[in-house]
Short mmCIF file of C-alpha atoms in Angstrom, two decimals:
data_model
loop_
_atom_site.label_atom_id
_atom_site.label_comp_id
_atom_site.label_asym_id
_atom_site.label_seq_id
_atom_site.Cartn_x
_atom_site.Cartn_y
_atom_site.Cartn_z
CA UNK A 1 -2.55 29.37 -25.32
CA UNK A 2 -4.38 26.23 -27.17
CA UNK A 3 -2.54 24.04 -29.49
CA UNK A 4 -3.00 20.83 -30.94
CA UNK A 5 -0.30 19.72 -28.22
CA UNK A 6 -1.29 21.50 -25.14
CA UNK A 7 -3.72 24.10 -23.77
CA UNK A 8 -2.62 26.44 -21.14
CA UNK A 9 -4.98 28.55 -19.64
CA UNK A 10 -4.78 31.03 -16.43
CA UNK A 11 -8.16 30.35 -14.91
CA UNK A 12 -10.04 31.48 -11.45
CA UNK A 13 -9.44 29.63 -8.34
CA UNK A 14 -12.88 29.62 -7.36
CA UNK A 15 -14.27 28.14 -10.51
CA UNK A 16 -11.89 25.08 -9.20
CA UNK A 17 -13.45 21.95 -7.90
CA UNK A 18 -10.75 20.14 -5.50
CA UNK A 19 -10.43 16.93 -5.26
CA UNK A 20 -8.60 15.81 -3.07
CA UNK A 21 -7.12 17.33 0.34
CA UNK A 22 -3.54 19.29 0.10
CA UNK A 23 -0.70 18.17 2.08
CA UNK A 24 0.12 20.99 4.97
CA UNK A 25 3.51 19.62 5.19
CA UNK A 26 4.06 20.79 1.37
CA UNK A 27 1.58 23.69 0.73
CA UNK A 28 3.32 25.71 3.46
CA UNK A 29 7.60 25.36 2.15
CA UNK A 30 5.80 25.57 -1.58
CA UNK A 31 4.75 28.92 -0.44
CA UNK A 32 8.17 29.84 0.70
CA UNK A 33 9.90 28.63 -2.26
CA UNK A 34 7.20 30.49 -4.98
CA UNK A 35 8.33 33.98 -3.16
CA UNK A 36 12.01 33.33 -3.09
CA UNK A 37 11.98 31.63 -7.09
CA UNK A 38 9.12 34.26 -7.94
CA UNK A 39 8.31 31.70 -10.47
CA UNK A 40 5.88 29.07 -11.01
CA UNK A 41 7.74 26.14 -12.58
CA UNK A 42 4.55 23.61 -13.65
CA UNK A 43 1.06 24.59 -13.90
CA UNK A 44 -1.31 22.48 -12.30
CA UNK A 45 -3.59 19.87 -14.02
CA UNK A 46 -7.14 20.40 -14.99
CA UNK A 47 -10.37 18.93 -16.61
CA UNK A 48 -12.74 21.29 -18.05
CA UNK A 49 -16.21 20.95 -16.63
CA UNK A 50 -19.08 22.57 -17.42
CA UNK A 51 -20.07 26.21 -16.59
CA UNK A 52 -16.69 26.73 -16.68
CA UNK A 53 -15.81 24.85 -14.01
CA UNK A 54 -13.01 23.24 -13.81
CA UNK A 55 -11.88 19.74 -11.90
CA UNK A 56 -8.44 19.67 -10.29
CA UNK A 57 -6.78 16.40 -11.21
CA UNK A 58 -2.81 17.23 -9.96
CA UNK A 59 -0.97 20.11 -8.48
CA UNK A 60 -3.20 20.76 -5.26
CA UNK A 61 -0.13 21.89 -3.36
CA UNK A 62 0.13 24.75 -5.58
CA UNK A 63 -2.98 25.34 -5.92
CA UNK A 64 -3.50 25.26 -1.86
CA UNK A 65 -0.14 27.71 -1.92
CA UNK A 66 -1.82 30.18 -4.31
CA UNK A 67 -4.48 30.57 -2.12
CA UNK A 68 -2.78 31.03 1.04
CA UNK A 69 -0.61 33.85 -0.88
CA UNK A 70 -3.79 35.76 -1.77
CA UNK A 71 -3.61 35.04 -5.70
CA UNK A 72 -7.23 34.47 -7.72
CA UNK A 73 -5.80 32.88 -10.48
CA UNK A 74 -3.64 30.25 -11.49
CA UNK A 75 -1.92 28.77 -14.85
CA UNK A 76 -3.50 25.78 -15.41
CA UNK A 77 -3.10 23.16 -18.25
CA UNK A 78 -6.37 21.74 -19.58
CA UNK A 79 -6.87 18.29 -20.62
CA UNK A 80 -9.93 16.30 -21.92
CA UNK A 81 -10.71 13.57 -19.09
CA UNK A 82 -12.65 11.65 -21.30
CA UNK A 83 -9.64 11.50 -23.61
CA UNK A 84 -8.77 7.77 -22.40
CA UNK A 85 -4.84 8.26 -24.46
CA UNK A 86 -4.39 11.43 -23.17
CA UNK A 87 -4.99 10.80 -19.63
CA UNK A 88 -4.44 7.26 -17.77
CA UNK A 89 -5.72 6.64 -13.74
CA UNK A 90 -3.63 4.95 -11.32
CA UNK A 91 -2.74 5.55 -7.91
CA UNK A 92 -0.14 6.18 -5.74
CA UNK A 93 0.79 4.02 -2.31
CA UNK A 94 1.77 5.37 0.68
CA UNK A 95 4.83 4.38 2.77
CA UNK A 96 5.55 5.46 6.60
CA UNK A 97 7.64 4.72 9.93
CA UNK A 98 5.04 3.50 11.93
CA UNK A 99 5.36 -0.38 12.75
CA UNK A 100 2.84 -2.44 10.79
CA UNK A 101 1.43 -4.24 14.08
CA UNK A 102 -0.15 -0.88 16.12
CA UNK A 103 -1.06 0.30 12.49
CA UNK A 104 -3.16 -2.68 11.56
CA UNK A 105 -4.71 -1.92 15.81
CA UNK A 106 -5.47 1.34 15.06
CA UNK A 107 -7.32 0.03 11.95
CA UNK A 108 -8.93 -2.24 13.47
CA UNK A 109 -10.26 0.14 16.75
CA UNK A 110 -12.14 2.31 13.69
CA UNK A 111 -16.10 1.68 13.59
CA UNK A 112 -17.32 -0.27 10.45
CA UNK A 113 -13.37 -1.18 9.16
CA UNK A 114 -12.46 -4.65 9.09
CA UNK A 115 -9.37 -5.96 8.99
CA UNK A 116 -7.85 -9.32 8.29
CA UNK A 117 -4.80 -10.97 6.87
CA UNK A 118 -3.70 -11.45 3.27
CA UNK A 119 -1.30 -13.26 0.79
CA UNK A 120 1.29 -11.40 -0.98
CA UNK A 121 -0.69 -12.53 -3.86
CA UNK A 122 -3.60 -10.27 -3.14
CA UNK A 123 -1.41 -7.24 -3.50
CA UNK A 124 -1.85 -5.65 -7.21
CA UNK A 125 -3.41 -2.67 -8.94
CA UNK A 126 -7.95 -2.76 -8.73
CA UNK A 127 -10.27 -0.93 -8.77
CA UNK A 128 -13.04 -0.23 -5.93
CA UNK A 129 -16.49 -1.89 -5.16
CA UNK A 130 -18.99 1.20 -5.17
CA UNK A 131 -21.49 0.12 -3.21
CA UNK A 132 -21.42 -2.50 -0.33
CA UNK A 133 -18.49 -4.65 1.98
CA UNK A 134 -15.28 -4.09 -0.24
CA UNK A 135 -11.72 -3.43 0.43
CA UNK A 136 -10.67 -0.09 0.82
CA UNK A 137 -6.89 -0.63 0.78
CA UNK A 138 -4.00 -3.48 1.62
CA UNK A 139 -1.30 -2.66 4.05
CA UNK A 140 1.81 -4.22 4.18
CA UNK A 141 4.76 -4.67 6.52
CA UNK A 142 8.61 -4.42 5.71
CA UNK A 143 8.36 -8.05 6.31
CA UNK A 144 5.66 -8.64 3.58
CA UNK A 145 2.80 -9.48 6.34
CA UNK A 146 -0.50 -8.19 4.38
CA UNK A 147 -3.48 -7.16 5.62
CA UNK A 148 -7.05 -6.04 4.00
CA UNK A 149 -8.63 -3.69 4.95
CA UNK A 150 -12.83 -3.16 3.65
CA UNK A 151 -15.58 -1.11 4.51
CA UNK A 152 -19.32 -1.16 4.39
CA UNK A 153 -21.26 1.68 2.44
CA UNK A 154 -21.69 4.04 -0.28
CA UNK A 155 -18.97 5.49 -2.32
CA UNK A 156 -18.96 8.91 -0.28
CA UNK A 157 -19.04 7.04 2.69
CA UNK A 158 -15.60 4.80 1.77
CA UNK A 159 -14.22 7.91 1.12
CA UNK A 160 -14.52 9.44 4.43
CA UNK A 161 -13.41 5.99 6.03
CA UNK A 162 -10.02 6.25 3.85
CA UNK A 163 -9.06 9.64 5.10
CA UNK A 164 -9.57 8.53 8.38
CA UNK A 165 -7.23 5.46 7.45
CA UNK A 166 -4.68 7.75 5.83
CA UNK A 167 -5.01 10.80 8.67
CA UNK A 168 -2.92 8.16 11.18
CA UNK A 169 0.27 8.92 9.38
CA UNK A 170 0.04 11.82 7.15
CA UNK A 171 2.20 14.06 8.31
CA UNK A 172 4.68 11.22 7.41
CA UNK A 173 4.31 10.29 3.85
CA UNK A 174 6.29 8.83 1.26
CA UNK A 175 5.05 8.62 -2.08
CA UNK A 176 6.19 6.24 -4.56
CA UNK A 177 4.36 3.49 -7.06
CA UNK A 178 3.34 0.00 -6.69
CA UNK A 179 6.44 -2.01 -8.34
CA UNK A 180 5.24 -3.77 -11.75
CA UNK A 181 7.70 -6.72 -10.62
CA UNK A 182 6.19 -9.99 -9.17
CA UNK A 183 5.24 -8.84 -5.46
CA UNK A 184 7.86 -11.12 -3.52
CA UNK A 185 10.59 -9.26 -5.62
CA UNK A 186 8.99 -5.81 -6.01
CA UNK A 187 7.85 -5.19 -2.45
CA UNK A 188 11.45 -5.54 -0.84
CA UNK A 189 12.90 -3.54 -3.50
CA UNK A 190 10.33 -0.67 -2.34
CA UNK A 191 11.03 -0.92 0.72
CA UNK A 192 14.70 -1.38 0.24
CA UNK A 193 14.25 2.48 -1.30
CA UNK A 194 13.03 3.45 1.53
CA UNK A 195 14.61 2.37 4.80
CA UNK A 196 12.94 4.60 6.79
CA UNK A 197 9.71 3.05 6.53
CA UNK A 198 8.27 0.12 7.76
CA UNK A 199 4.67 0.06 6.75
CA UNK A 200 3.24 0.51 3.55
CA UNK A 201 -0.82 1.10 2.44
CA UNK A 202 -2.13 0.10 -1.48
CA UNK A 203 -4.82 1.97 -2.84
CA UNK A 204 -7.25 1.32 -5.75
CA UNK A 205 -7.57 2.85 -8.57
CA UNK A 206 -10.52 4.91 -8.56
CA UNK A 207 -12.71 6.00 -12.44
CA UNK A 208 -13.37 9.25 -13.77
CA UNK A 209 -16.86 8.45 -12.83
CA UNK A 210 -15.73 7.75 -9.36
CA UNK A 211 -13.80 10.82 -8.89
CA UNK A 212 -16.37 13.38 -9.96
CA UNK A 213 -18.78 11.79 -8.61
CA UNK A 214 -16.98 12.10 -5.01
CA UNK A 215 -16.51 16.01 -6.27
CA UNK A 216 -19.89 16.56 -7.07
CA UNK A 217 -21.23 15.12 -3.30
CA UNK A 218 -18.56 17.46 -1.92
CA UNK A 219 -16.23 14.71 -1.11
CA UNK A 220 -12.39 14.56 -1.07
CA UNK A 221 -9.77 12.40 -1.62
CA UNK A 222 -6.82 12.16 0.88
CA UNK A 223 -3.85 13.72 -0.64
CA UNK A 224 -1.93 11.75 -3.04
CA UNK A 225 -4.08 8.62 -3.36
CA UNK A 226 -5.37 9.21 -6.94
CA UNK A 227 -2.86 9.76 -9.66
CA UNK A 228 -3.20 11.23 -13.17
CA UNK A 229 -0.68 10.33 -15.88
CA UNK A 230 -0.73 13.43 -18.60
CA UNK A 231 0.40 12.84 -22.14
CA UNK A 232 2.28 15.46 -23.24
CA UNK A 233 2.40 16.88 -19.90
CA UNK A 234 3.79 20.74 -19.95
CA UNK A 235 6.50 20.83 -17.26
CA UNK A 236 9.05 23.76 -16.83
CA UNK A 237 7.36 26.51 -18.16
CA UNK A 238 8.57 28.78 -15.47
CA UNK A 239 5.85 31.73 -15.46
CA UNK A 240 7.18 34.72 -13.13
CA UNK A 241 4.53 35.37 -10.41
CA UNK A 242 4.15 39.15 -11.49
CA UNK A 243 1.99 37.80 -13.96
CA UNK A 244 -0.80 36.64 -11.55
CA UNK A 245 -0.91 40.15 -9.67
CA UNK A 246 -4.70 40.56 -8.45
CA UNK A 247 -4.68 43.84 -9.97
CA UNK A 248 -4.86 42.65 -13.32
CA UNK A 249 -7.89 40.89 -14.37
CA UNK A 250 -7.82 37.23 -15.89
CA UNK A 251 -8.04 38.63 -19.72
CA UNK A 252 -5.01 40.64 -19.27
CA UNK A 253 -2.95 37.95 -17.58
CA UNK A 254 -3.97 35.24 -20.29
CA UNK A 255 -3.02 37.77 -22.74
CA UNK A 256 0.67 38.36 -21.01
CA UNK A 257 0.51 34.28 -20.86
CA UNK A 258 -0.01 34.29 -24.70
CA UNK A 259 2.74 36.98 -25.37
CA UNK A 260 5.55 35.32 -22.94
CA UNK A 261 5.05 31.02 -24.17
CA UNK A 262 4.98 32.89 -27.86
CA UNK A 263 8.78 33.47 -26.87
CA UNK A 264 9.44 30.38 -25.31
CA UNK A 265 10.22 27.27 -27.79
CA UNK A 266 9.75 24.18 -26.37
CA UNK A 267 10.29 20.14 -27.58
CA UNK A 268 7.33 17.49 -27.70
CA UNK A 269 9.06 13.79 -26.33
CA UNK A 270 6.45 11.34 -27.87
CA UNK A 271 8.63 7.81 -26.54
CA UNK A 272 8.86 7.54 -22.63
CA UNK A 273 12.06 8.75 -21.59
CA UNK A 274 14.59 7.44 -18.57
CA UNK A 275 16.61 10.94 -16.74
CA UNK A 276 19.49 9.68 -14.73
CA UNK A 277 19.74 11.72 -12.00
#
C-alpha cells in the first residue's frame, strides 16, 4: 500500500542488501516470540535501490528471524533515503559490564588501533574521517575516564576494525543514546540508567554515502551502531504471519496486504510525542 504518508510493501528477502550484522542474542527469542504472537508487529525499514533492490536501514533482527523461519518475504516500509526530512542519521552507543581498564588493553593489543586518553570534552556526536588515521570511536568509563580510539585505512577497512572493537562485548549490549545534556551531567545520568554497566563505547555518525558505500564493497556494520530516525514511522501494524506463507507468491501476499491495512484505520502524530510508561 503507497500513500502520501507511508508505503508498505511485502518485498523478497533476497533482493535485500544488509547492512549491518544481526544480533544472535535477539534474532533467536524474536523467532520464538513471531510463532507464539503469529504476528509481525513493525515492518522493517527500507530504502529503495535500484533494480529493485532494496537497502536495509532498521529491523535486521526480524529480518535475520524471517530467514531462519524459512519465509522469502517480508513487510517492509519504504522510505526515500535521499529524503533528508524524512529520514535523519545518528547512531547509537553501546554500554557493557566489562571494566573500562582490560577493555581499553584489549584495544590496545589489536594491530593498527591506537588508543590514548581523552577529555570529557571530546565526547559528542561526528562524523568519520574516510580515508586515513581517524578515530573510530571514544570509550568511556563509569568514572568518566575517556579514551580514543583511531585507525589507519580506507573506509571498508575501519569498518572491519570496528566489529572487531565491538565483537569483545557483544553478546552483552545495551543500547541507549548519547545524552544531549552537557557531558559531565549527561554521562552519569547514562550510566546511572544503567548500573549494570561500567564501560561505555561512542560511535560516529556515519552518511548515506558512507553506508552504501560499505554495502556496495560487501561490508557490514556491527549491529546497532548506525541508527535511522523515520518520520512518520509505521509501528503496530500487526500483520498475522499466514500472510507470508511461501506458497503464495509475492503478488498475492501484497494483494492480502492491500485488502487487510484497507481495514485497519490508523492516526498520523506530526509533533514528537512523550509515552509514560
Amino acid at each position: 500500500m503507497k500513500t502520501k504518508i507511508f508505503h508498505l510493501q511485502i518485498i523478497p528477502i533476497a533482493n535485500i542488501l544488509c547492512h549491518e550484522e544481526y544480533d544472535t542474542s535477539r534474532a533467536g527469542p524474536l523467532v520464538e516470540r513471531l510463532k507464539s504472537e503469529a504476528v509481525l508487529v513493525n515492518p522493517i525499514i527500507v530504502a529503495s535501490l535500484d533494480n529493485k533492490k532494496y537497502l536495509q536501514l532498521d529491523g535486521m533482527n526480524r529480518l535475520s528471524a524471517f530467514k531462519m523461519m524459512g519465509y522469502k518475504n517480508i513487510l517492509a516500509q519504504v522510505i526515500d533515503y535521499n529524503d533528508q526530512d524524512a529520514v535523519e542519521l545518528s547512531s547509537w552507543c553501546h554500554l557493557f559490564p566489562l571494566h573500562t581498564e582490560n577493555y581499553v588493553k584489549c584495544l590496545s593489543s589489536m594491530e593498527e588501533i591506537n588508543v590514548k586518553r581523552g577529555q570529557t570534552e571530546n565526547v559528542g556526536h561526528r562524523y568519520i574521517k574516510e580515508e586515513g588515521l581517524g578515530r573510530i570511536c571514544t570509550v568511556i568509563s563509569s568514572n568518566l575516564d575517556v579514551y580514543l580510539v583511531s585507525v589507519n585505512g580506507k573506509l571498508l577497512d575501519k569498518i572491519a576494525k570496528l566489529n572487531a572493537i565491538v565483537s569483545c562485548y557483544k553478546n552483552c549490549i545495551i543500547r541507549d543514546v548519547l545524552p544531549s545534556l552537557p557531558t559531565q551531567v549527561g554521562l552519569p545520568l547514562l550510566f546511572k540508567e544503567h548500573p549494570e554497566a561500567n564501560t561505555m563505547v561512542v560511535f560516529p555518525t556515519f552518511t548515506r554515502h558512507q553506508i552504501i558505500k560499505v554495502v556496495k564493497k560487501g561490508g557490514l556494520f556491527p549491529a546497532g551502531v548506525t541508527r535511522h530516525l523515520i518520520k512518520r514511522r509505521c509501528l503496530s501494524v500487526n500483520v498475522p504471519m499466514a500472510l507470508f506463507d511461501n506458497k503464495r507468491g509475492v503478488d498475492d501476499q501484497n494483494r492480502l496486504l492491500e485488502e487487510f491495512l484497507s481495514k485497519k484505520p490508523y492516526r498520523v502524530y506530526e509533533e514528537p510525542t512523550v509515552f509514560f510508561e
